[in-house]
Amino acid sequence: MSTFTAFETAGPLRLVQVGAGGMGQAWLDTIAANPDVQLVGLVDLNTDAAQAALESRGLQDVVVGTSVSEVAAATGAHAVVNVTVPVAHHPVNVEAMFAGLPVLCEKPAAPTVAQALSLAASAEVSGQLLMISQSRRYFNSLTQLKAVAGELGDIGVITTEFFKAPHFGGFREEMDHVLLLDMAIHPFDAVRHLTGQEPVSVYCEELNPSWSWFKADAAATAIFEFAGGLRYVYSGSWCADGKETSWNGSWRVNGARGTALWDGDNAPTAEGVEGAALEIPASLDAPEQIAGSLAEFVSAVRTGNLPNGEIHSNVHSLAMVEAAVQSAETGQRVRIDDVIAAAYTQALESERNADVKAALAAWGSPQARLSGSGARSRALSS
Ligand SMILES: NC(=O)c1ccc[n+]([C@@H]2O[C@H](COP(=O)([O-])OP(=O)(O)OC[C@H]3O[C@@H](n4cnc5c(N)ncnc54)[C@H](O)[C@@H]3O)[C@@H](O)[C@H]2O)c1
């Protein structure tokens, strides 16, 4: 059985952040605003950009470098926040975990499910926590929606409509499957969070509207089947001027006892059978978005409680994206188990660390390993 080690620190958790790009800047501000953590190191291939990001915020006494393990050793760091580009997630996470540090990593865990499985086995072998920051789980109004959805009885259909018209420039406008790969993991992950159910299969079609300013695939519609039988229908476009939805999209949850609606920004509304009132619980005042995932990471490191986004569980969210892409490419319904089984074979073939390869081989069935039994924690006092 895999374990990760919990530890308490006398003062704030000392963090090294890796990646000082667009999202890295938001993380610098979020870390600075949280008294439970202290930024002690900033790593980027571009050290000038890292220095500039620190100076523009007046952040001092932060060691800058290009190697996460070297900066962590020089600063006595306790943990790492990885905000690099997706292709760098696997090497940076592995280097940090084998240097003895728990990691909070931006989504997606890795560009492929195979690499994410390697990360899960690396977490087991190193004994470290790897948590993927799925920041869109942390909305107080989503917590309200989850609570009212729990009052609806059996859930039949959940829909998300996501219609925005952003002009990002850069890599997003040049890549294939852009909506599925860069954005859809958020609602796909959120529906797992909302229902506590795991996906079984998906049929998906992609479209690049005639007026698209993206090279490819700026719109997609996917129908997922979940283990409890419910269907989740996602329809989205990044070329949708006019009457845009929120960044979370517009949600409808229909169950045996009624329907809940969520506009993605505000408290949900709900109505029961024959117009019966359904109570919406009061909103919490918990930290939202990346501030929420940072707070949960700190708590997990200190208590040993398994957090949302722990790598073994998070593989299912990434598998939803990979399965949707495969379905769009082949025109076939794709089973999530088949995606994970193929990724497992690929991970075993390509793993270069002998201990991680042995850990992967010992799994036998990847699905059993990923379904809740993959990671356990133990507390250590230090
Ligand atoms: N949660 C959200 O809502 C959200 C929003 C935007 C981006 N993201 C995620 O954040 C991550 C970063 O995105 P971004 O927009 O900041 O990208 P970016 O390209 O602006 O910045 C990435 C930074 O990482 C650095 N880097 C790349 N490889 C590195 C390596 N091996 N070691 C050290 N530094 C390295 C680059 O030099 C760059 O400064 C991505 O995973 C992205 O999906 C999440």
PDB file of N, CA and C in Angstrom, residues 241-337:
ATOM      1  N   ASP A 241     -19.646  34.494 -29.272  1.00  0.00           N
ATOM      2  CA  ASP A 241     -19.957  35.878 -28.893  1.00  0.00           C
ATOM      3  C   ASP A 241     -21.438  36.042 -28.600  1.00  0.00           C
ATOM      4  N   GLY A 242     -21.723  36.851 -27.616  1.00  0.00           N
ATOM      5  CA  GLY A 242     -23.119  37.154 -27.287  1.00  0.00           C
ATOM      6  C   GLY A 242     -23.684  36.219 -26.233  1.00  0.00           C
ATOM      7  N   LYS A 243     -24.319  36.818 -25.200  1.00  0.00           N
ATOM      8  CA  LYS A 243     -24.978  36.015 -24.149  1.00  0.00           C
ATOM      9  C   LYS A 243     -24.039  34.942 -23.595  1.00  0.00           C
ATOM     10  N   GLU A 244     -22.789  35.324 -23.319  1.00  0.00           N
ATOM     11  CA  GLU A 244     -21.824  34.336 -22.851  1.00  0.00           C
ATOM     12  C   GLU A 244     -22.222  33.767 -21.488  1.00  0.00           C
ATOM     13  N   THR A 245     -21.808  32.526 -21.242  1.00  0.00           N
ATOM     14  CA  THR A 245     -21.990  31.927 -19.919  1.00  0.00           C
ATOM     15  C   THR A 245     -20.841  32.379 -19.013  1.00  0.00           C
ATOM     16  N   SER A 246     -20.910  31.975 -17.756  1.00  0.00           N
ATOM     17  CA  SER A 246     -19.779  32.189 -16.847  1.00  0.00           C
ATOM     18  C   SER A 246     -18.638  31.251 -17.250  1.00  0.00           C
ATOM     19  N   TRP A 247     -17.473  31.427 -16.610  1.00  0.00           N
ATOM     20  CA  TRP A 247     -16.346  30.514 -16.881  1.00  0.00           C
ATOM     21  C   TRP A 247     -16.621  29.107 -16.363  1.00  0.00           C
ATOM     22  N   ASN A 248     -17.526  28.956 -15.400  1.00  0.00           N
ATOM     23  CA  ASN A 248     -17.905  27.606 -14.969  1.00  0.00           C
ATOM     24  C   ASN A 248     -18.966  27.002 -15.876  1.00  0.00           C
ATOM     25  N   GLY A 249     -19.604  27.821 -16.716  1.00  0.00           N
ATOM     26  CA  GLY A 249     -20.702  27.349 -17.553  1.00  0.00           C
ATOM     27  C   GLY A 249     -22.020  27.364 -16.788  1.00  0.00           C
ATOM     28  N   SER A 250     -23.094  27.029 -17.499  1.00  0.00           N
ATOM     29  CA  SER A 250     -24.451  26.970 -16.925  1.00  0.00           C
ATOM     30  C   SER A 250     -24.842  25.519 -16.714  1.00  0.00           C
ATOM     31  N   TRP A 251     -25.252  25.182 -15.509  1.00  0.00           N
ATOM     32  CA  TRP A 251     -25.488  23.782 -15.138  1.00  0.00           C
ATOM     33  C   TRP A 251     -26.965  23.518 -14.840  1.00  0.00           C
ATOM     34  N   ARG A 252     -27.425  22.325 -15.213  1.00  0.00           N
ATOM     35  CA  ARG A 252     -28.743  21.811 -14.819  1.00  0.00           C
ATOM     36  C   ARG A 252     -28.531  20.401 -14.279  1.00  0.00           C
ATOM     37  N   VAL A 253     -29.046  20.149 -13.095  1.00  0.00           N
ATOM     38  CA  VAL A 253     -28.962  18.818 -12.485  1.00  0.00           C
ATOM     39  C   VAL A 253     -30.386  18.340 -12.261  1.00  0.00           C
ATOM     40  N   ASN A 254     -30.774  17.242 -12.935  1.00  0.00           N
ATOM     41  CA  ASN A 254     -32.142  16.742 -12.783  1.00  0.00           C
ATOM     42  C   ASN A 254     -32.140  15.370 -12.131  1.00  0.00           C
ATOM     43  N   GLY A 255     -32.924  15.245 -11.054  1.00  0.00           N
ATOM     44  CA  GLY A 255     -33.030  13.972 -10.356  1.00  0.00           C
ATOM     45  C   GLY A 255     -34.477  13.608 -10.105  1.00  0.00           C
ATOM     46  N   ALA A 256     -34.688  12.493  -9.384  1.00  0.00           N
ATOM     47  CA  ALA A 256     -36.043  11.985  -9.143  1.00  0.00           C
ATOM     48  C   ALA A 256     -36.897  12.979  -8.376  1.00  0.00           C
ATOM     49  N   ARG A 257     -36.268  13.814  -7.538  1.00  0.00           N
ATOM     50  CA  ARG A 257     -37.059  14.701  -6.687  1.00  0.00           C
ATOM     51  C   ARG A 257     -37.034  16.156  -7.135  1.00  0.00           C
ATOM     52  N   GLY A 258     -36.429  16.444  -8.315  1.00  0.00           N
ATOM     53  CA  GLY A 258     -36.476  17.821  -8.786  1.00  0.00           C
ATOM     54  C   GLY A 258     -35.228  18.218  -9.562  1.00  0.00           C
ATOM     55  N   THR A 259     -35.055  19.528  -9.693  1.00  0.00           N
ATOM     56  CA  THR A 259     -34.023  20.079 -10.567  1.00  0.00           C
ATOM     57  C   THR A 259     -33.307  21.227  -9.868  1.00  0.00           C
ATOM     58  N   ALA A 260     -31.983  21.272 -10.055  1.00  0.00           N
ATOM     59  CA  ALA A 260     -31.193  22.410  -9.577  1.00  0.00           C
ATOM     60  C   ALA A 260     -30.513  23.063 -10.771  1.00  0.00           C
ATOM     61  N   LEU A 261     -30.461  24.392 -10.740  1.00  0.00           N
ATOM     62  CA  LEU A 261     -29.786  25.164 -11.782  1.00  0.00           C
ATOM     63  C   LEU A 261     -28.660  25.966 -11.144  1.00  0.00           C
ATOM     64  N   TRP A 262     -27.540  26.102 -11.865  1.00  0.00           N
ATOM     65  CA  TRP A 262     -26.413  26.903 -11.375  1.00  0.00           C
ATOM     66  C   TRP A 262     -25.844  27.674 -12.555  1.00  0.00           C
ATOM     67  N   ASP A 263     -25.729  28.998 -12.409  1.00  0.00           N
ATOM     68  CA  ASP A 263     -25.176  29.790 -13.515  1.00  0.00           C
ATOM     69  C   ASP A 263     -23.652  29.847 -13.461  1.00  0.00           C
ATOM     70  N   GLY A 264     -23.066  29.167 -12.493  1.00  0.00           N
ATOM     71  CA  GLY A 264     -21.604  29.110 -12.406  1.00  0.00           C
ATOM     72  C   GLY A 264     -20.996  30.244 -11.615  1.00  0.00           C
ATOM     73  N   ASP A 265     -21.770  31.259 -11.298  1.00  0.00           N
ATOM     74  CA  ASP A 265     -21.257  32.404 -10.542  1.00  0.00           C
ATOM     75  C   ASP A 265     -21.955  32.570  -9.191  1.00  0.00           C
ATOM     76  N   ASN A 266     -23.273  32.417  -9.216  1.00  0.00           N
ATOM     77  CA  ASN A 266     -24.101  32.761  -8.053  1.00  0.00           C
ATOM     78  C   ASN A 266     -24.666  31.496  -7.404  1.00  0.00           C
ATOM     79  N   ALA A 267     -25.371  31.692  -6.285  1.00  0.00           N
ATOM     80  CA  ALA A 267     -25.986  30.546  -5.608  1.00  0.00           C
ATOM     81  C   ALA A 267     -26.940  29.830  -6.562  1.00  0.00           C
ATOM     82  N   PRO A 268     -27.004  28.493  -6.483  1.00  0.00           N
ATOM     83  CA  PRO A 268     -27.943  27.765  -7.345  1.00  0.00           C
ATOM     84  C   PRO A 268     -29.390  28.024  -6.937  1.00  0.00           C
ATOM     85  N   THR A 269     -30.300  27.683  -7.826  1.00  0.00           N
ATOM     86  CA  THR A 269     -31.726  27.671  -7.501  1.00  0.00           C
ATOM     87  C   THR A 269     -32.212  26.246  -7.716  1.00  0.00           C
ATOM     88  N   ALA A 270     -33.347  25.901  -7.081  1.00  0.00           N
ATOM     89  CA  ALA A 270     -33.834  24.522  -7.223  1.00  0.00           C
ATOM     90  C   ALA A 270     -35.336  24.493  -7.046  1.00  0.00           C
ATOM     91  N   GLU A 271     -35.959  23.474  -7.666  1.00  0.00           N
ATOM     92  CA  GLU A 271     -37.409  23.297  -7.542  1.00  0.00           C
ATOM     93  C   GLU A 271     -37.694  21.805  -7.503  1.00  0.00           C
ATOM     94  N   GLY A 272     -38.567  21.406  -6.572  1.00  0.00           N
ATOM     95  CA  GLY A 272     -38.907  19.996  -6.421  1.00  0.00           C
ATOM     96  C   GLY A 272     -40.094  19.602  -7.275  1.00  0.00           C
ATOM     97  N   VAL A 273     -40.545  18.359  -7.072  1.00  0.00           N
ATOM     98  CA  VAL A 273     -41.692  17.817  -7.813  1.00  0.00           C
ATOM     99  C   VAL A 273     -42.918  18.692  -7.556  1.00  0.00           C
ATOM    100  N   GLU A 274     -43.663  19.011  -8.611  1.00  0.00           N
ATOM    101  CA  GLU A 274     -44.868  19.852  -8.550  1.00  0.00           C
ATOM    102  C   GLU A 274     -44.598  21.185  -7.863  1.00  0.00           C
ATOM    103  N   GLY A 275     -43.417  21.727  -8.156  1.00  0.00           N
ATOM    104  CA  GLY A 275     -43.094  23.078  -7.680  1.00  0.00           C
ATOM    105  C   GLY A 275     -42.692  23.159  -6.219  1.00  0.00           C
ATOM    106  N   ALA A 276     -42.476  22.008  -5.569  1.00  0.00           N
ATOM    107  CA  ALA A 276     -42.102  22.016  -4.144  1.00  0.00           C
ATOM    108  C   ALA A 276     -40.796  22.774  -3.937  1.00  0.00           C
ATOM    109  N   ALA A 277     -40.732  23.493  -2.824  1.00  0.00           N
ATOM    110  CA  ALA A 277     -39.514  24.247  -2.519  1.00  0.00           C
ATOM    111  C   ALA A 277     -38.404  23.289  -2.095  1.00  0.00           C
ATOM    112  N   LEU A 278     -37.196  23.553  -2.559  1.00  0.00           N
ATOM    113  CA  LEU A 278     -36.021  22.802  -2.119  1.00  0.00           C
ATOM    114  C   LEU A 278     -35.056  23.815  -1.511  1.00  0.00           C
ATOM    115  N   GLU A 279     -34.598  23.513  -0.301  1.00  0.00           N
ATOM    116  CA  GLU A 279     -33.782  24.481   0.415  1.00  0.00           C
ATOM    117  C   GLU A 279     -32.354  24.510  -0.129  1.00  0.00           C
ATOM    118  N   ILE A 280     -31.844  25.718  -0.351  1.00  0.00           N
ATOM    119  CA  ILE A 280     -30.438  25.886  -0.727  1.00  0.00           C
ATOM    120  C   ILE A 280     -29.683  26.247   0.554  1.00  0.00           C
ATOM    121  N   PRO A 281     -28.701  25.454   0.948  1.00  0.00           N
ATOM    122  CA  PRO A 281     -27.986  25.780   2.183  1.00  0.00           C
ATOM    123  C   PRO A 281     -27.227  27.091   2.054  1.00  0.00           C
ATOM    124  N   ALA A 282     -27.001  27.751   3.180  1.00  0.00           N
ATOM    125  CA  ALA A 282     -26.259  29.020   3.165  1.00  0.00           C
ATOM    126  C   ALA A 282     -24.862  28.796   2.613  1.00  0.00           C
ATOM    127  N   SER A 283     -24.337  29.841   1.971  1.00  0.00           N
ATOM    128  CA  SER A 283     -22.996  29.740   1.392  1.00  0.00           C
ATOM    129  C   SER A 283     -21.943  29.719   2.490  1.00  0.00           C
ATOM    130  N   LEU A 284     -20.931  28.893   2.298  1.00  0.00           N
ATOM    131  CA  LEU A 284     -19.762  28.944   3.171  1.00  0.00           C
ATOM    132  C   LEU A 284     -18.953  30.186   2.808  1.00  0.00           C
ATOM    133  N   ASP A 285     -17.962  30.471   3.627  1.00  0.00           N
ATOM    134  CA  ASP A 285     -17.056  31.560   3.289  1.00  0.00           C
ATOM    135  C   ASP A 285     -15.649  30.995   3.110  1.00  0.00           C
ATOM    136  N   ALA A 286     -15.557  29.863   2.424  1.00  0.00           N
ATOM    137  CA  ALA A 286     -14.267  29.183   2.254  1.00  0.00           C
ATOM    138  C   ALA A 286     -13.480  29.844   1.131  1.00  0.00           C
ATOM    139  N   PRO A 287     -12.136  29.741   1.163  1.00  0.00           N
ATOM    140  CA  PRO A 287     -11.346  30.291   0.063  1.00  0.00           C
ATOM    141  C   PRO A 287     -11.709  29.617  -1.263  1.00  0.00           C
ATOM    142  N   GLU A 288     -11.707  30.401  -2.340  1.00  0.00           N
ATOM    143  CA  GLU A 288     -12.153  29.880  -3.631  1.00  0.00           C
ATOM    144  C   GLU A 288     -10.979  29.747  -4.612  1.00  0.00           C
ATOM    145  N   GLN A 289     -11.207  28.998  -5.662  1.00  0.00           N
ATOM    146  CA  GLN A 289     -10.270  28.784  -6.766  1.00  0.00           C
ATOM    147  C   GLN A 289      -8.890  28.360  -6.229  1.00  0.00           C
ATOM    148  N   ILE A 290      -7.791  28.948  -6.733  1.00  0.00           N
ATOM    149  CA  ILE A 290      -6.488  28.400  -6.322  1.00  0.00           C
ATOM    150  C   ILE A 290      -6.207  28.656  -4.845  1.00  0.00           C
ATOM    151  N   ALA A 291      -6.815  29.681  -4.256  1.00  0.00           N
ATOM    152  CA  ALA A 291      -6.664  29.873  -2.802  1.00  0.00           C
ATOM    153  C   ALA A 291      -7.280  28.689  -2.057  1.00  0.00           C
ATOM    154  N   GLY A 292      -8.359  28.138  -2.609  1.00  0.00           N
ATOM    155  CA  GLY A 292      -9.005  26.977  -2.010  1.00  0.00           C
ATOM    156  C   GLY A 292      -8.141  25.730  -2.121  1.00  0.00           C
ATOM    157  N   SER A 293      -7.549  25.508  -3.295  1.00  0.00           N
ATOM    158  CA  SER A 293      -6.730  24.293  -3.422  1.00  0.00           C
ATOM    159  C   SER A 293      -5.454  24.421  -2.595  1.00  0.00           C
ATOM    160  N   LEU A 294      -4.895  25.643  -2.489  1.00  0.00           N
ATOM    161  CA  LEU A 294      -3.705  25.825  -1.646  1.00  0.00           C
ATOM    162  C   LEU A 294      -4.040  25.511  -0.186  1.00  0.00           C
ATOM    163  N   ALA A 295      -5.177  26.007   0.291  1.00  0.00           N
ATOM    164  CA  ALA A 295      -5.570  25.751   1.689  1.00  0.00           C
ATOM    165  C   ALA A 295      -5.765  24.253   1.930  1.00  0.00           C
ATOM    166  N   GLU A 296      -6.371  23.551   0.961  1.00  0.00           N
ATOM    167  CA  GLU A 296      -6.575  22.110   1.156  1.00  0.00           C
ATOM    168  C   GLU A 296      -5.245  21.357   1.124  1.00  0.00           C
ATOM    169  N   PHE A 297      -4.321  21.793   0.277  1.00  0.00           N
ATOM    170  CA  PHE A 297      -2.991  21.155   0.209  1.00  0.00           C
ATOM    171  C   PHE A 297      -2.266  21.300   1.548  1.00  0.00           C
ATOM    172  N   VAL A 298      -2.268  22.505   2.097  1.00  0.00           N
ATOM    173  CA  VAL A 298      -1.581  22.739   3.384  1.00  0.00           C
ATOM    174  C   VAL A 298      -2.188  21.839   4.457  1.00  0.00           C
ATOM    175  N   SER A 299      -3.508  21.764   4.472  1.00  0.00           N
ATOM    176  CA  SER A 299      -4.183  20.920   5.458  1.00  0.00           C
ATOM    177  C   SER A 299      -3.818  19.448   5.254  1.00  0.00           C
ATOM    178  N   ALA A 300      -3.773  18.997   4.009  1.00  0.00           N
ATOM    179  CA  ALA A 300      -3.447  17.589   3.734  1.00  0.00           C
ATOM    180  C   ALA A 300      -2.025  17.269   4.169  1.00  0.00           C
ATOM    181  N   VAL A 301      -1.091  18.174   3.870  1.00  0.00           N
ATOM    182  CA  VAL A 301       0.308  17.952   4.252  1.00  0.00           C
ATOM    183  C   VAL A 301       0.414  17.831   5.774  1.00  0.00           C
ATOM    184  N   ARG A 302      -0.374  18.625   6.481  1.00  0.00           N
ATOM    185  CA  ARG A 302      -0.246  18.651   7.945  1.00  0.00           C
ATOM    186  C   ARG A 302      -1.047  17.571   8.658  1.00  0.00           C
ATOM    187  N   THR A 303      -2.138  17.125   8.035  1.00  0.00           N
ATOM    188  CA  THR A 303      -3.001  16.152   8.727  1.00  0.00           C
ATOM    189  C   THR A 303      -2.876  14.743   8.160  1.00  0.00           C
ATOM    190  N   GLY A 304      -2.420  14.634   6.917  1.00  0.00           N
ATOM    191  CA  GLY A 304      -2.402  13.330   6.264  1.00  0.00           C
ATOM    192  C   GLY A 304      -3.737  12.948   5.648  1.00  0.00           C
ATOM    193  N   ASN A 305      -4.734  13.847   5.725  1.00  0.00           N
ATOM    194  CA  ASN A 305      -6.013  13.555   5.075  1.00  0.00           C
ATOM    195  C   ASN A 305      -5.851  13.609   3.556  1.00  0.00           C
ATOM    196  N   LEU A 306      -6.457  12.662   2.852  1.00  0.00           N
ATOM    197  CA  LEU A 306      -6.365  12.674   1.386  1.00  0.00           C
ATOM    198  C   LEU A 306      -7.147  13.857   0.834  1.00  0.00           C
ATOM    199  N   PRO A 307      -6.518  14.697   0.027  1.00  0.00           N
ATOM    200  CA  PRO A 307      -7.233  15.868  -0.498  1.00  0.00           C
ATOM    201  C   PRO A 307      -7.950  15.579  -1.810  1.00  0.00           C
ATOM    202  N   ASN A 308      -8.872  16.464  -2.188  1.00  0.00           N
ATOM    203  CA  ASN A 308      -9.382  16.497  -3.561  1.00  0.00           C
ATOM    204  C   ASN A 308      -8.174  16.592  -4.494  1.00  0.00           C
ATOM    205  N   GLY A 309      -8.268  15.936  -5.642  1.00  0.00           N
ATOM    206  CA  GLY A 309      -7.206  16.078  -6.633  1.00  0.00           C
ATOM    207  C   GLY A 309      -5.999  15.197  -6.385  1.00  0.00           C
ATOM    208  N   GLU A 310      -6.039  14.324  -5.344  1.00  0.00           N
ATOM    209  CA  GLU A 310      -4.913  13.390  -5.142  1.00  0.00           C
ATOM    210  C   GLU A 310      -4.722  12.624  -6.457  1.00  0.00           C
ATOM    211  N   ILE A 311      -3.477  12.387  -6.834  1.00  0.00           N
ATOM    212  CA  ILE A 311      -3.182  11.951  -8.199  1.00  0.00           C
ATOM    213  C   ILE A 311      -3.921  10.680  -8.611  1.00  0.00           C
ATOM    214  N   HIS A 312      -4.057   9.693  -7.728  1.00  0.00           N
ATOM    215  CA  HIS A 312      -4.723   8.450  -8.151  1.00  0.00           C
ATOM    216  C   HIS A 312      -6.161   8.723  -8.602  1.00  0.00           C
ATOM    217  N   SER A 313      -6.876   9.527  -7.830  1.00  0.00           N
ATOM    218  CA  SER A 313      -8.262   9.837  -8.184  1.00  0.00           C
ATOM    219  C   SER A 313      -8.328  10.763  -9.400  1.00  0.00           C
ATOM    220  N   ASN A 314      -7.402  11.719  -9.461  1.00  0.00           N
ATOM    221  CA  ASN A 314      -7.445  12.718 -10.537  1.00  0.00           C
ATOM    222  C   ASN A 314      -7.251  12.108 -11.925  1.00  0.00           C
ATOM    223  N   VAL A 315      -6.623  10.935 -11.984  1.00  0.00           N
ATOM    224  CA  VAL A 315      -6.431  10.266 -13.281  1.00  0.00           C
ATOM    225  C   VAL A 315      -7.771  10.121 -14.013  1.00  0.00           C
ATOM    226  N   HIS A 316      -8.871   9.910 -13.272  1.00  0.00           N
ATOM    227  CA  HIS A 316     -10.172   9.737 -13.936  1.00  0.00           C
ATOM    228  C   HIS A 316     -10.603  10.996 -14.693  1.00  0.00           C
ATOM    229  N   SER A 317     -10.283  12.167 -14.153  1.00  0.00           N
ATOM    230  CA  SER A 317     -10.656  13.412 -14.843  1.00  0.00           C
ATOM    231  C   SER A 317      -9.865  13.556 -16.140  1.00  0.00           C
ATOM    232  N   LEU A 318      -8.568  13.249 -16.065  1.00  0.00           N
ATOM    233  CA  LEU A 318      -7.744  13.317 -17.270  1.00  0.00           C
ATOM    234  C   LEU A 318      -8.189  12.267 -18.286  1.00  0.00           C
ATOM    235  N   ALA A 319      -8.585  11.094 -17.789  1.00  0.00           N
ATOM    236  CA  ALA A 319      -9.056  10.030 -18.693  1.00  0.00           C
ATOM    237  C   ALA A 319     -10.333  10.447 -19.418  1.00  0.00           C
ATOM    238  N   MET A 320     -11.177  11.264 -18.761  1.00  0.00           N
ATOM    239  CA  MET A 320     -12.395  11.755 -19.430  1.00  0.00           C
ATOM    240  C   MET A 320     -12.013  12.603 -20.643  1.00  0.00           C
ATOM    241  N   VAL A 321     -10.983  13.439 -20.471  1.00  0.00           N
ATOM    242  CA  VAL A 321     -10.543  14.292 -21.582  1.00  0.00           C
ATOM    243  C   VAL A 321      -9.963  13.429 -22.704  1.00  0.00           C
ATOM    244  N   GLU A 322      -9.078  12.493 -22.342  1.00  0.00           N
ATOM    245  CA  GLU A 322      -8.422  11.671 -23.364  1.00  0.00           C
ATOM    246  C   GLU A 322      -9.450  10.810 -24.100  1.00  0.00           C
ATOM    247  N   ALA A 323     -10.435  10.287 -23.374  1.00  0.00           N
ATOM    248  CA  ALA A 323     -11.473   9.470 -24.005  1.00  0.00           C
ATOM    249  C   ALA A 323     -12.333  10.323 -24.945  1.00  0.00           C
ATOM    250  N   ALA A 324     -12.644  11.550 -24.542  1.00  0.00           N
ATOM    251  CA  ALA A 324     -13.443  12.435 -25.400  1.00  0.00           C
ATOM    252  C   ALA A 324     -12.687  12.756 -26.691  1.00  0.00           C
ATOM    253  N   VAL A 325     -11.379  13.002 -26.573  1.00  0.00           N
ATOM    254  CA  VAL A 325     -10.568  13.278 -27.769  1.00  0.00           C
ATOM    255  C   VAL A 325     -10.562  12.055 -28.688  1.00  0.00           C
ATOM    256  N   GLN A 326     -10.360  10.861 -28.099  1.00  0.00           N
ATOM    257  CA  GLN A 326     -10.363   9.626 -28.916  1.00  0.00           C
ATOM    258  C   GLN A 326     -11.690   9.433 -29.619  1.00  0.00           C
ATOM    259  N   SER A 327     -12.793   9.711 -28.900  1.00  0.00           N
ATOM    260  CA  SER A 327     -14.113   9.542 -29.493  1.00  0.00           C
ATOM    261  C   SER A 327     -14.294  10.509 -30.660  1.00  0.00           C
ATOM    262  N   ALA A 328     -13.879  11.765 -30.463  1.00  0.00           N
ATOM    263  CA  ALA A 328     -14.012  12.759 -31.538  1.00  0.00           C
ATOM    264  C   ALA A 328     -13.173  12.367 -32.752  1.00  0.00           C
ATOM    265  N   GLU A 329     -12.018  11.753 -32.501  1.00  0.00           N
ATOM    266  CA  GLU A 329     -11.134  11.367 -33.615  1.00  0.00           C
ATOM    267  C   GLU A 329     -11.647  10.139 -34.355  1.00  0.00           C
ATOM    268  N   THR A 330     -12.291   9.208 -33.637  1.00  0.00           N
ATOM    269  CA  THR A 330     -12.685   7.931 -34.254  1.00  0.00           C
ATOM    270  C   THR A 330     -14.163   7.868 -34.614  1.00  0.00           C
ATOM    271  N   GLY A 331     -14.965   8.763 -34.047  1.00  0.00           N
ATOM    272  CA  GLY A 331     -16.412   8.677 -34.275  1.00  0.00           C
ATOM    273  C   GLY A 331     -17.068   7.553 -33.477  1.00  0.00           C
ATOM    274  N   GLN A 332     -16.315   6.937 -32.547  1.00  0.00           N
ATOM    275  CA  GLN A 332     -16.826   5.807 -31.757  1.00  0.00           C
ATOM    276  C   GLN A 332     -17.055   6.222 -30.305  1.00  0.00           C
ATOM    277  N   ARG A 333     -17.976   5.496 -29.643  1.00  0.00           N
ATOM    278  CA  ARG A 333     -18.095   5.621 -28.193  1.00  0.00           C
ATOM    279  C   ARG A 333     -16.848   4.986 -27.569  1.00  0.00           C
ATOM    280  N   VAL A 334     -16.260   5.640 -26.579  1.00  0.00           N
ATOM    281  CA  VAL A 334     -15.003   5.154 -25.994  1.00  0.00           C
ATOM    282  C   VAL A 334     -15.217   4.864 -24.514  1.00  0.00           C
ATOM    283  N   ARG A 335     -14.747   3.693 -24.070  1.00  0.00           N
ATOM    284  CA  ARG A 335     -14.864   3.326 -22.657  1.00  0.00           C
ATOM    285  C   ARG A 335     -13.666   3.867 -21.870  1.00  0.00           C
ATOM    286  N   ILE A 336     -13.947   4.440 -20.705  1.00  0.00           N
ATOM    287  CA  ILE A 336     -12.880   5.007 -19.867  1.00  0.00           C
ATOM    288  C   ILE A 336     -11.914   3.904 -19.422  1.00  0.00           C
ATOM    289  N   ASP A 337     -12.445   2.727 -19.086  1.00  0.00           N
ATOM    290  CA  ASP A 337     -11.580   1.611 -18.683  1.00  0.00           C
ATOM    291  C   ASP A 337     -10.586   1.250 -19.782  1.00  0.00           C
TER     292      ASP A 337
END
